[in-house]
Amino acid sequence: MGAGTTVKSAIPFLDLVAQHRSLEDELVAAFRRALQTAGFVGGPEVAAFESELAAFVGSAGAVAVNSGTDALRFAYMALGIDPGDEVITVPNTFIATTEALTQAGATLRFVDVTEGTLTMDPAAVAAAIGPRTVGLVPVHLYGQPADMDPLLALARQHGLWVVEDAAQAHGAAYRGRPAGSLGSLAAFSFYPGKNLGACGEGGAVVGNESSHLDAVRRLREHGQSRKYYHETEGYNGRLDAIQAAFLRVKLRHLPAWNAARRRVAEWYADALADIADIRLPMVAPYATPVWHLFVIEAERRDALKSCLDSQGIGTGLHYPLPLHLQNAYRHLGLVRGAFPVTEQSAERILSLPMYPELTQPQVSQVADAIRAFYRG
Ligand SMILES: *Cc1c(COP(=O)(O)O)cnc(C)c1O
């Protein structure tokens, strides 16, 4: 290779191997502990993780469950949904936010998001609240909290519960208050690719009201209040002890990982600032995001994505088709045009590689590839 040639290697969208290499000894030790005690479901590792997570979020308690989807489901059910009750949420989220709502018996009421932040628009919520509305589910999308104060004010005024979908926002803050500590309950996911990820499935509900947390605890364990005494039917929604042990190891690193993600976001912002064909992610003045994803809005998005993919630069779309336009929700009768901000962003968004181990040269390589694409 001649002088002046730069070596470009592939940049994956997400690199969990790098993270696990550095934690291998601690993770293997946690696994060995579980084998030696044969405690595989629930038990002291889960209880310890729950206290550590509650302390991290600044909430009174946490209940660990086996996925973020179950965390949402149990939170909704604990707060109460009767037939005909409406719950307001956004169409630009992962379907877990809404499928657990419908399955818990709610009628979905979508509202559009605010341009730029792409999180729940409080003015749209105010217009959508009706006599059957019982709850709001804002999503802290890409690691940036929704604009919670006006949403909480509306909830108070109308007697609604609020479940934060914090699956992408471990460690984020809204006006200095931790994401997950703001609503009636909050749901976290520990799917491997999240900022705090298990080596498998996992989730948790956090909150301050012990009656709500007790209800979640019963739901994850077949509705039982004590062994073999069932207040209601429930679910098998428990977290594995091994996953709790892994999560305890990783939770200790989360603040440093989030700081590293912030650094990566700053590098991107600097490196991409001169490219007029893209729009950088907007950080709201109230938000301290944790950059679960770094999402730009781009002209000729699909062509840009193919160009980056062909150079081994991994990208993603979060999400390519808004929920109200999915076949699963065709019966709601919502057509294109119903939620213009969501729909227009879906055509332009592009998630760039984002993880704590990304280096500044890698960020420059991504930026150079984007710049070269627009220069043709
Ligand atoms: C990941 C995610 C979920 C679901 O979490 P799982 O652990 O995969 O069940 C829910 N909502 C949002 C916004 C997510 O990103």
Tab-separated table of C-alpha atoms and ligand atoms in Angstrom:
chain	number	residue	atom	x	y	z
A	1	MET	CA	0.000	0.000	0.000
A	2	GLY	CA	1.473	3.335	-1.051
A	3	ALA	CA	2.218	6.324	1.131
A	4	GLY	CA	-0.813	8.446	1.920
A	5	THR	CA	-3.286	5.603	1.558
A	6	THR	CA	-5.632	5.403	4.498
A	7	VAL	CA	-6.749	2.004	5.645
A	8	LYS	CA	-10.515	1.943	5.982
A	9	SER	CA	-12.081	-0.907	7.846
A	10	ALA	CA	-15.735	-1.719	8.193
A	11	ILE	CA	-17.606	0.100	10.943
A	12	PRO	CA	-20.460	-1.974	12.322
A	13	PHE	CA	-23.682	-0.302	13.408
A	14	LEU	CA	-23.223	-1.782	16.879
A	15	ASP	CA	-20.271	-3.644	18.434
A	16	LEU	CA	-21.143	-5.659	21.525
A	17	VAL	CA	-18.111	-7.921	21.114
A	18	ALA	CA	-15.745	-5.101	22.085
A	19	GLN	CA	-17.761	-4.387	25.238
A	20	HIS	CA	-17.921	-8.028	26.295
A	21	ARG	CA	-14.215	-8.622	25.695
A	22	SER	CA	-13.379	-6.010	28.299
A	23	LEU	CA	-15.889	-7.462	30.804
A	24	GLU	CA	-15.287	-11.159	30.165
A	25	ASP	CA	-13.690	-12.017	33.518
A	26	GLU	CA	-16.448	-10.317	35.502
A	27	LEU	CA	-19.224	-11.888	33.413
A	28	VAL	CA	-17.734	-15.376	33.626
A	29	ALA	CA	-17.361	-14.996	37.406
A	30	ALA	CA	-21.040	-14.037	37.631
A	31	PHE	CA	-22.003	-17.096	35.594
A	32	ARG	CA	-19.865	-19.361	37.806
A	33	ARG	CA	-21.594	-17.941	40.908
A	34	ALA	CA	-24.972	-18.839	39.443
A	35	LEU	CA	-23.836	-22.391	38.596
A	36	GLN	CA	-22.480	-22.949	42.074
A	37	THR	CA	-25.652	-21.807	43.824
A	38	ALA	CA	-28.011	-23.231	41.165
A	39	GLY	CA	-30.096	-20.060	41.615
A	40	PHE	CA	-31.316	-19.397	38.098
A	41	VAL	CA	-34.610	-17.501	38.424
A	42	GLY	CA	-35.179	-14.658	40.878
A	43	GLY	CA	-33.212	-14.778	44.132
A	44	PRO	CA	-30.551	-12.499	45.610
A	45	GLU	CA	-28.914	-11.436	42.312
A	46	VAL	CA	-32.276	-10.176	41.028
A	47	ALA	CA	-33.106	-8.421	44.313
A	48	ALA	CA	-29.677	-6.756	44.372
A	49	PHE	CA	-30.020	-5.628	40.756
A	50	GLU	CA	-33.465	-4.192	41.525
A	51	SER	CA	-32.124	-2.058	44.396
A	52	GLU	CA	-29.140	-0.907	42.360
A	53	LEU	CA	-31.329	0.039	39.406
A	54	ALA	CA	-33.832	1.902	41.620
A	55	ALA	CA	-30.943	3.842	43.172
A	56	PHE	CA	-29.557	4.625	39.712
A	57	VAL	CA	-32.921	5.957	38.510
A	58	GLY	CA	-33.700	7.674	41.817
A	59	SER	CA	-36.990	5.840	42.300
A	60	ALA	CA	-38.327	4.051	45.362
A	61	GLY	CA	-38.292	0.631	43.751
A	62	ALA	CA	-37.716	-1.512	40.688
A	63	VAL	CA	-39.171	-4.835	39.594
A	64	ALA	CA	-37.069	-6.841	37.146
A	65	VAL	CA	-38.918	-8.735	34.430
A	66	ASN	CA	-37.934	-10.727	31.378
A	67	SER	CA	-38.215	-8.047	28.679
A	68	GLY	CA	-38.962	-4.409	28.063
A	69	THR	CA	-42.211	-5.503	26.454
A	70	ASP	CA	-43.330	-7.244	29.653
A	71	ALA	CA	-42.181	-4.209	31.648
A	72	LEU	CA	-44.573	-2.051	29.586
A	73	ARG	CA	-47.338	-4.665	29.763
A	74	PHE	CA	-47.154	-5.041	33.542
A	75	ALA	CA	-46.887	-1.268	34.065
A	76	TYR	CA	-50.039	-0.686	31.981
A	77	MET	CA	-51.924	-3.470	33.763
A	78	ALA	CA	-50.796	-2.310	37.217
A	79	LEU	CA	-52.085	1.208	36.547
A	80	GLY	CA	-55.349	-0.101	35.216
A	81	ILE	CA	-57.048	-0.394	31.842
A	82	ASP	CA	-60.758	-1.174	31.520
A	83	PRO	CA	-62.493	-2.074	28.258
A	84	GLY	CA	-62.997	1.076	26.189
A	85	ASP	CA	-60.251	3.032	27.952
A	86	GLU	CA	-58.046	5.077	25.636
A	87	VAL	CA	-54.309	5.530	25.982
A	88	ILE	CA	-52.391	8.176	24.068
A	89	THR	CA	-49.003	7.403	22.565
A	90	VAL	CA	-46.914	8.138	19.465
A	91	PRO	CA	-46.685	6.301	16.132
A	92	ASN	CA	-42.891	6.615	15.762
A	93	THR	CA	-41.828	3.942	18.210
A	94	PHE	CA	-41.125	0.241	18.309
A	95	ILE	CA	-44.359	-1.750	18.282
A	96	ALA	CA	-43.725	-3.066	21.810
A	97	THR	CA	-44.970	0.288	23.131
A	98	THR	CA	-48.393	-0.264	21.597
A	99	GLU	CA	-48.881	-4.022	21.326
A	100	ALA	CA	-48.691	-4.369	25.108
A	101	LEU	CA	-51.302	-1.591	25.375
A	102	THR	CA	-53.752	-3.255	23.007
A	103	GLN	CA	-53.164	-6.656	24.581
A	104	ALA	CA	-53.879	-5.116	27.997
A	105	GLY	CA	-57.253	-4.015	26.610
A	106	ALA	CA	-56.653	-0.360	25.761
A	107	THR	CA	-57.833	1.520	22.701
A	108	LEU	CA	-54.849	3.203	21.023
A	109	ARG	CA	-54.948	6.914	20.389
A	110	PHE	CA	-51.927	8.119	18.404
A	111	VAL	CA	-50.677	11.714	18.427
A	112	ASP	CA	-47.891	13.230	16.350
A	113	VAL	CA	-44.463	14.223	17.632
A	114	THR	CA	-42.666	17.562	17.779
A	115	GLU	CA	-40.474	18.392	14.799
A	116	GLY	CA	-36.771	18.080	15.573
A	117	THR	CA	-36.949	16.078	18.805
A	118	LEU	CA	-39.455	13.587	17.369
A	119	THR	CA	-40.939	12.994	20.825
A	120	MET	CA	-44.568	13.329	21.955
A	121	ASP	CA	-46.068	16.750	21.170
A	122	PRO	CA	-47.809	18.111	24.299
A	123	ALA	CA	-50.133	20.340	22.227
A	124	ALA	CA	-51.286	17.310	20.234
A	125	VAL	CA	-51.885	15.440	23.491
A	126	ALA	CA	-53.959	18.315	24.888
A	127	ALA	CA	-56.156	18.158	21.774
A	128	ALA	CA	-56.499	14.360	21.898
A	129	ILE	CA	-57.518	13.897	25.534
A	130	GLY	CA	-61.128	12.793	25.726
A	131	PRO	CA	-63.565	11.381	28.295
A	132	ARG	CA	-62.215	7.822	27.880
A	133	THR	CA	-58.524	8.746	28.124
A	134	VAL	CA	-56.820	7.083	31.096
A	135	GLY	CA	-53.112	7.277	30.351
A	136	LEU	CA	-50.185	8.713	28.381
A	137	VAL	CA	-47.152	6.819	27.128
A	138	PRO	CA	-44.359	9.159	26.028
A	139	VAL	CA	-41.309	7.464	24.492
A	140	HIS	CA	-37.828	8.795	25.287
A	141	LEU	CA	-36.771	8.187	21.701
A	142	TYR	CA	-33.102	7.636	20.778
A	143	GLY	CA	-32.144	8.360	24.416
A	144	GLN	CA	-33.650	11.854	24.636
A	145	PRO	CA	-36.463	12.389	27.153
A	146	ALA	CA	-39.810	13.620	25.875
A	147	ASP	CA	-40.922	17.077	27.058
A	148	MET	CA	-42.275	15.753	30.346
A	149	ASP	CA	-43.361	18.839	32.340
A	150	PRO	CA	-46.262	19.836	30.051
A	151	LEU	CA	-47.244	16.168	29.696
A	152	LEU	CA	-47.225	15.663	33.470
A	153	ALA	CA	-49.266	18.851	33.905
A	154	LEU	CA	-51.890	17.557	31.448
A	155	ALA	CA	-51.915	14.196	33.225
A	156	ARG	CA	-52.464	15.856	36.608
A	157	GLN	CA	-55.185	18.090	35.240
A	158	HIS	CA	-57.112	15.155	33.698
A	159	GLY	CA	-56.295	12.469	36.264
A	160	LEU	CA	-54.274	10.310	33.864
A	161	TRP	CA	-51.442	7.919	34.583
A	162	VAL	CA	-48.140	8.257	32.721
A	163	VAL	CA	-45.867	5.375	31.745
A	164	GLU	CA	-42.476	6.454	30.452
A	165	ASP	CA	-41.163	4.148	27.739
A	166	ALA	CA	-37.535	4.495	28.840
A	167	ALA	CA	-36.292	1.482	26.848
A	168	GLN	CA	-33.772	3.714	25.048
A	169	ALA	CA	-32.978	6.159	27.848
A	170	HIS	CA	-31.036	4.527	30.720
A	171	GLY	CA	-29.276	7.418	32.460
A	172	ALA	CA	-30.851	10.263	30.473
A	173	ALA	CA	-32.221	13.314	32.300
A	174	TYR	CA	-35.041	15.827	31.878
A	175	ARG	CA	-34.239	19.193	33.492
A	176	GLY	CA	-31.809	17.316	35.721
A	177	ARG	CA	-34.326	14.647	36.766
A	178	PRO	CA	-33.571	11.071	35.670
A	179	ALA	CA	-35.610	9.546	32.872
A	180	GLY	CA	-37.702	6.828	34.472
A	181	SER	CA	-38.330	8.812	37.664
A	182	LEU	CA	-40.907	11.192	36.178
A	183	GLY	CA	-44.082	9.260	35.386
A	184	SER	CA	-46.349	7.003	37.440
A	185	LEU	CA	-44.176	4.080	36.314
A	186	ALA	CA	-41.417	3.635	33.760
A	187	ALA	CA	-40.344	0.673	31.657
A	188	PHE	CA	-36.745	-0.164	30.796
A	189	SER	CA	-35.499	-2.784	28.334
A	190	PHE	CA	-32.222	-4.645	28.667
A	191	TYR	CA	-32.283	-6.110	25.173
A	192	PRO	CA	-28.598	-6.636	24.283
A	193	GLY	CA	-28.266	-3.552	22.052
A	194	LYS	CA	-29.727	-1.071	24.564
A	195	ASN	CA	-27.422	1.287	26.527
A	196	LEU	CA	-27.688	-1.204	29.392
A	197	GLY	CA	-28.085	-4.627	27.800
A	198	ALA	CA	-28.256	-8.149	29.183
A	199	CYS	CA	-26.658	-11.166	27.459
A	200	GLY	CA	-30.208	-12.149	26.513
A	201	GLU	CA	-33.624	-10.678	27.287
A	202	GLY	CA	-34.462	-8.471	30.255
A	203	GLY	CA	-36.504	-5.497	31.410
A	204	ALA	CA	-37.650	-3.635	34.513
A	205	VAL	CA	-40.436	-1.436	35.832
A	206	VAL	CA	-39.431	1.380	38.165
A	207	GLY	CA	-41.651	3.623	40.237
A	208	ASN	CA	-42.374	5.217	43.580
A	209	GLU	CA	-45.796	3.850	44.539
A	210	SER	CA	-45.444	0.531	46.372
A	211	SER	CA	-48.973	-0.611	45.436
A	212	HIS	CA	-48.093	-0.279	41.738
A	213	LEU	CA	-44.774	-2.065	42.167
A	214	ASP	CA	-46.487	-4.851	44.137
A	215	ALA	CA	-48.989	-5.268	41.310
A	216	VAL	CA	-46.129	-5.592	38.801
A	217	ARG	CA	-44.432	-8.111	41.099
A	218	ARG	CA	-47.616	-10.228	41.170
A	219	LEU	CA	-48.123	-10.024	37.410
A	220	ARG	CA	-44.599	-11.288	36.660
A	221	GLU	CA	-45.259	-14.306	38.891
A	222	HIS	CA	-48.634	-15.767	37.863
A	223	GLY	CA	-50.632	-13.258	39.880
A	224	GLN	CA	-49.537	-14.784	43.152
A	225	SER	CA	-49.264	-12.845	46.406
A	226	ARG	CA	-47.455	-15.783	48.032
A	227	LYS	CA	-46.470	-19.133	46.641
A	228	TYR	CA	-49.488	-20.882	45.066
A	229	TYR	CA	-51.992	-18.211	46.209
A	230	HIS	CA	-53.149	-16.278	43.130
A	231	GLU	CA	-54.995	-12.959	43.373
A	232	THR	CA	-55.414	-12.870	39.597
A	233	GLU	CA	-54.047	-14.697	36.599
A	234	GLY	CA	-50.635	-13.395	35.679
A	235	TYR	CA	-47.618	-14.253	33.570
A	236	ASN	CA	-44.280	-15.964	33.742
A	237	GLY	CA	-42.373	-12.711	33.379
A	238	ARG	CA	-39.389	-13.153	35.676
A	239	LEU	CA	-35.779	-12.182	35.046
A	240	ASP	CA	-33.083	-14.883	35.073
A	241	ALA	CA	-30.587	-14.613	37.921
A	242	ILE	CA	-27.731	-14.902	35.418
A	243	GLN	CA	-29.012	-11.898	33.480
A	244	ALA	CA	-29.407	-9.941	36.736
A	245	ALA	CA	-25.800	-10.769	37.625
A	246	PHE	CA	-24.596	-9.650	34.176
A	247	LEU	CA	-26.671	-6.468	34.437
A	248	ARG	CA	-25.174	-5.670	37.853
A	249	VAL	CA	-21.702	-5.853	36.308
A	250	LYS	CA	-22.734	-3.641	33.406
A	251	LEU	CA	-24.727	-1.092	35.436
A	252	ARG	CA	-21.472	-0.085	37.148
A	253	HIS	CA	-20.058	0.846	33.727
A	254	LEU	CA	-23.162	2.580	32.389
A	255	PRO	CA	-22.261	6.160	33.434
A	256	ALA	CA	-18.872	5.864	31.716
A	257	TRP	CA	-20.449	4.314	28.619
A	258	ASN	CA	-23.036	7.088	28.424
A	259	ALA	CA	-20.250	9.674	28.770
A	260	ALA	CA	-18.415	7.966	25.910
A	261	ARG	CA	-21.578	8.079	23.781
A	262	ARG	CA	-21.850	11.832	24.476
A	263	ARG	CA	-18.265	12.241	23.294
A	264	VAL	CA	-19.052	10.299	20.108
A	265	ALA	CA	-22.119	12.512	19.544
A	266	GLU	CA	-19.933	15.633	19.858
A	267	TRP	CA	-17.434	14.224	17.363
A	268	TYR	CA	-20.278	13.548	14.923
A	269	ALA	CA	-21.715	17.041	15.415
A	270	ASP	CA	-18.317	18.610	14.656
A	271	ALA	CA	-17.495	16.328	11.754
A	272	LEU	CA	-20.906	16.674	10.064
A	273	ALA	CA	-21.541	20.375	10.739
A	274	ASP	CA	-20.603	21.542	7.225
A	275	ILE	CA	-22.883	19.157	5.305
A	276	ALA	CA	-25.967	21.104	4.234
A	277	ASP	CA	-27.890	18.059	2.962
A	278	ILE	CA	-28.302	16.552	6.404
A	279	ARG	CA	-29.808	17.733	9.643
A	280	LEU	CA	-28.128	16.830	12.913
A	281	PRO	CA	-30.185	15.404	15.762
A	282	MET	CA	-31.724	18.174	17.809
A	283	VAL	CA	-31.031	18.278	21.530
A	284	ALA	CA	-33.825	20.056	23.385
A	285	PRO	CA	-32.784	22.604	26.032
A	286	TYR	CA	-34.460	20.471	28.738
A	287	ALA	CA	-32.688	17.243	27.788
A	288	THR	CA	-29.522	15.422	28.742
A	289	PRO	CA	-29.673	12.605	26.195
A	290	VAL	CA	-27.729	9.336	26.379
A	291	TRP	CA	-27.496	8.802	22.627
A	292	HIS	CA	-28.916	5.303	22.354
A	293	LEU	CA	-28.982	6.152	18.650
A	294	PHE	CA	-27.443	8.975	16.630
A	295	VAL	CA	-30.090	9.779	14.037
A	296	ILE	CA	-29.604	12.323	11.273
A	297	GLU	CA	-32.231	13.461	8.778
A	298	ALA	CA	-30.899	13.233	5.240
A	299	GLU	CA	-31.771	14.214	1.677
A	300	ARG	CA	-31.894	11.161	-0.626
A	301	ARG	CA	-31.776	8.981	2.479
A	302	ASP	CA	-32.150	5.592	0.774
A	303	ALA	CA	-29.304	6.276	-1.666
A	304	LEU	CA	-27.094	7.526	1.165
A	305	LYS	CA	-27.872	4.412	3.197
A	306	SER	CA	-26.953	2.082	0.310
A	307	CYS	CA	-23.764	4.041	-0.295
A	308	LEU	CA	-22.693	3.725	3.361
A	309	ASP	CA	-23.736	0.078	3.569
A	310	SER	CA	-21.654	-0.711	0.468
A	311	GLN	CA	-18.586	0.709	2.237
A	312	GLY	CA	-19.170	-1.474	5.281
A	313	ILE	CA	-20.610	1.355	7.391
A	314	GLY	CA	-23.562	-0.081	9.281
A	315	THR	CA	-26.711	2.032	9.481
A	316	GLY	CA	-30.282	1.544	10.664
A	317	LEU	CA	-33.801	2.976	10.320
A	318	HIS	CA	-35.676	3.679	13.544
A	319	TYR	CA	-38.307	3.301	12.280
A	320	PRO	CA	-38.957	2.889	8.540
A	321	LEU	CA	-42.774	2.634	8.706
A	322	PRO	CA	-44.775	4.521	11.367
A	323	LEU	CA	-47.046	2.299	13.437
A	324	HIS	CA	-50.297	3.822	12.162
A	325	LEU	CA	-49.350	2.701	8.628
A	326	GLN	CA	-48.449	-0.875	9.632
A	327	ASN	CA	-50.720	-3.726	8.558
A	328	ALA	CA	-51.129	-4.579	12.250
A	329	TYR	CA	-53.021	-1.296	12.717
A	330	ARG	CA	-54.914	-1.130	9.449
A	331	HIS	CA	-58.151	-1.605	11.407
A	332	LEU	CA	-57.626	1.801	13.056
A	333	GLY	CA	-58.354	3.352	9.663
A	334	LEU	CA	-55.511	5.882	9.870
A	335	VAL	CA	-54.150	6.975	6.525
A	336	ARG	CA	-51.016	8.674	5.287
A	337	GLY	CA	-51.205	12.347	6.224
A	338	ALA	CA	-52.585	11.659	9.705
A	339	PHE	CA	-49.252	12.383	11.439
A	340	PRO	CA	-47.130	14.506	9.079
A	341	VAL	CA	-44.093	15.063	11.334
A	342	THR	CA	-43.738	11.341	11.995
A	343	GLU	CA	-44.355	10.444	8.353
A	344	GLN	CA	-41.918	12.985	6.912
A	345	SER	CA	-39.192	12.031	9.374
A	346	ALA	CA	-39.625	8.335	8.549
A	347	GLU	CA	-38.495	9.089	4.984
A	348	ARG	CA	-35.429	11.053	6.083
A	349	ILE	CA	-34.068	9.469	9.266
A	350	LEU	CA	-30.847	7.474	9.253
A	351	SER	CA	-29.204	5.983	12.338
A	352	LEU	CA	-25.396	6.108	12.191
A	353	PRO	CA	-23.043	3.749	14.089
A	354	MET	CA	-23.211	4.606	17.805
A	355	TYR	CA	-21.594	2.786	20.725
A	356	PRO	CA	-19.167	3.774	23.488
A	357	GLU	CA	-16.142	2.116	21.876
A	358	LEU	CA	-16.341	4.129	18.616
A	359	THR	CA	-13.179	6.141	17.994
A	360	GLN	CA	-12.782	9.632	16.591
A	361	PRO	CA	-11.088	8.309	13.380
A	362	GLN	CA	-14.080	6.010	12.846
A	363	VAL	CA	-16.474	8.946	13.272
A	364	SER	CA	-14.399	10.941	10.778
A	365	GLN	CA	-14.531	8.027	8.355
A	366	VAL	CA	-18.345	7.980	8.546
A	367	ALA	CA	-18.505	11.768	8.101
A	368	ASP	CA	-16.121	11.674	5.136
A	369	ALA	CA	-18.216	8.989	3.467
A	370	ILE	CA	-21.371	11.101	3.905
A	371	ARG	CA	-19.621	14.211	2.594
A	372	ALA	CA	-18.285	12.304	-0.428
A	373	PHE	CA	-21.797	11.024	-1.198
A	374	TYR	CA	-23.255	14.534	-1.438
A	375	ARG	CA	-20.302	15.881	-3.406
A	376	GLY	CA	-21.080	13.102	-5.889
B	1	LIG	C1	-36.468	-2.080	22.800
B	1	LIG	C2	-37.708	-1.305	22.982
B	1	LIG	C3	-38.844	-1.863	23.592
B	1	LIG	C4	-38.992	-3.322	23.911
B	1	LIG	O1	-38.038	-3.903	24.716
B	1	LIG	P1	-37.745	-5.480	24.627
B	1	LIG	O2	-36.812	-5.685	25.782
B	1	LIG	O3	-37.125	-5.760	23.309
B	1	LIG	O4	-39.025	-6.201	24.831
B	1	LIG	C5	-39.935	-1.038	23.824
B	1	LIG	N1	-39.924	0.256	23.458
B	1	LIG	C6	-38.873	0.809	22.836
B	1	LIG	C7	-38.928	2.257	22.457
B	1	LIG	C8	-37.727	0.057	22.562
B	1	LIG	O5	-36.698	0.620	21.930
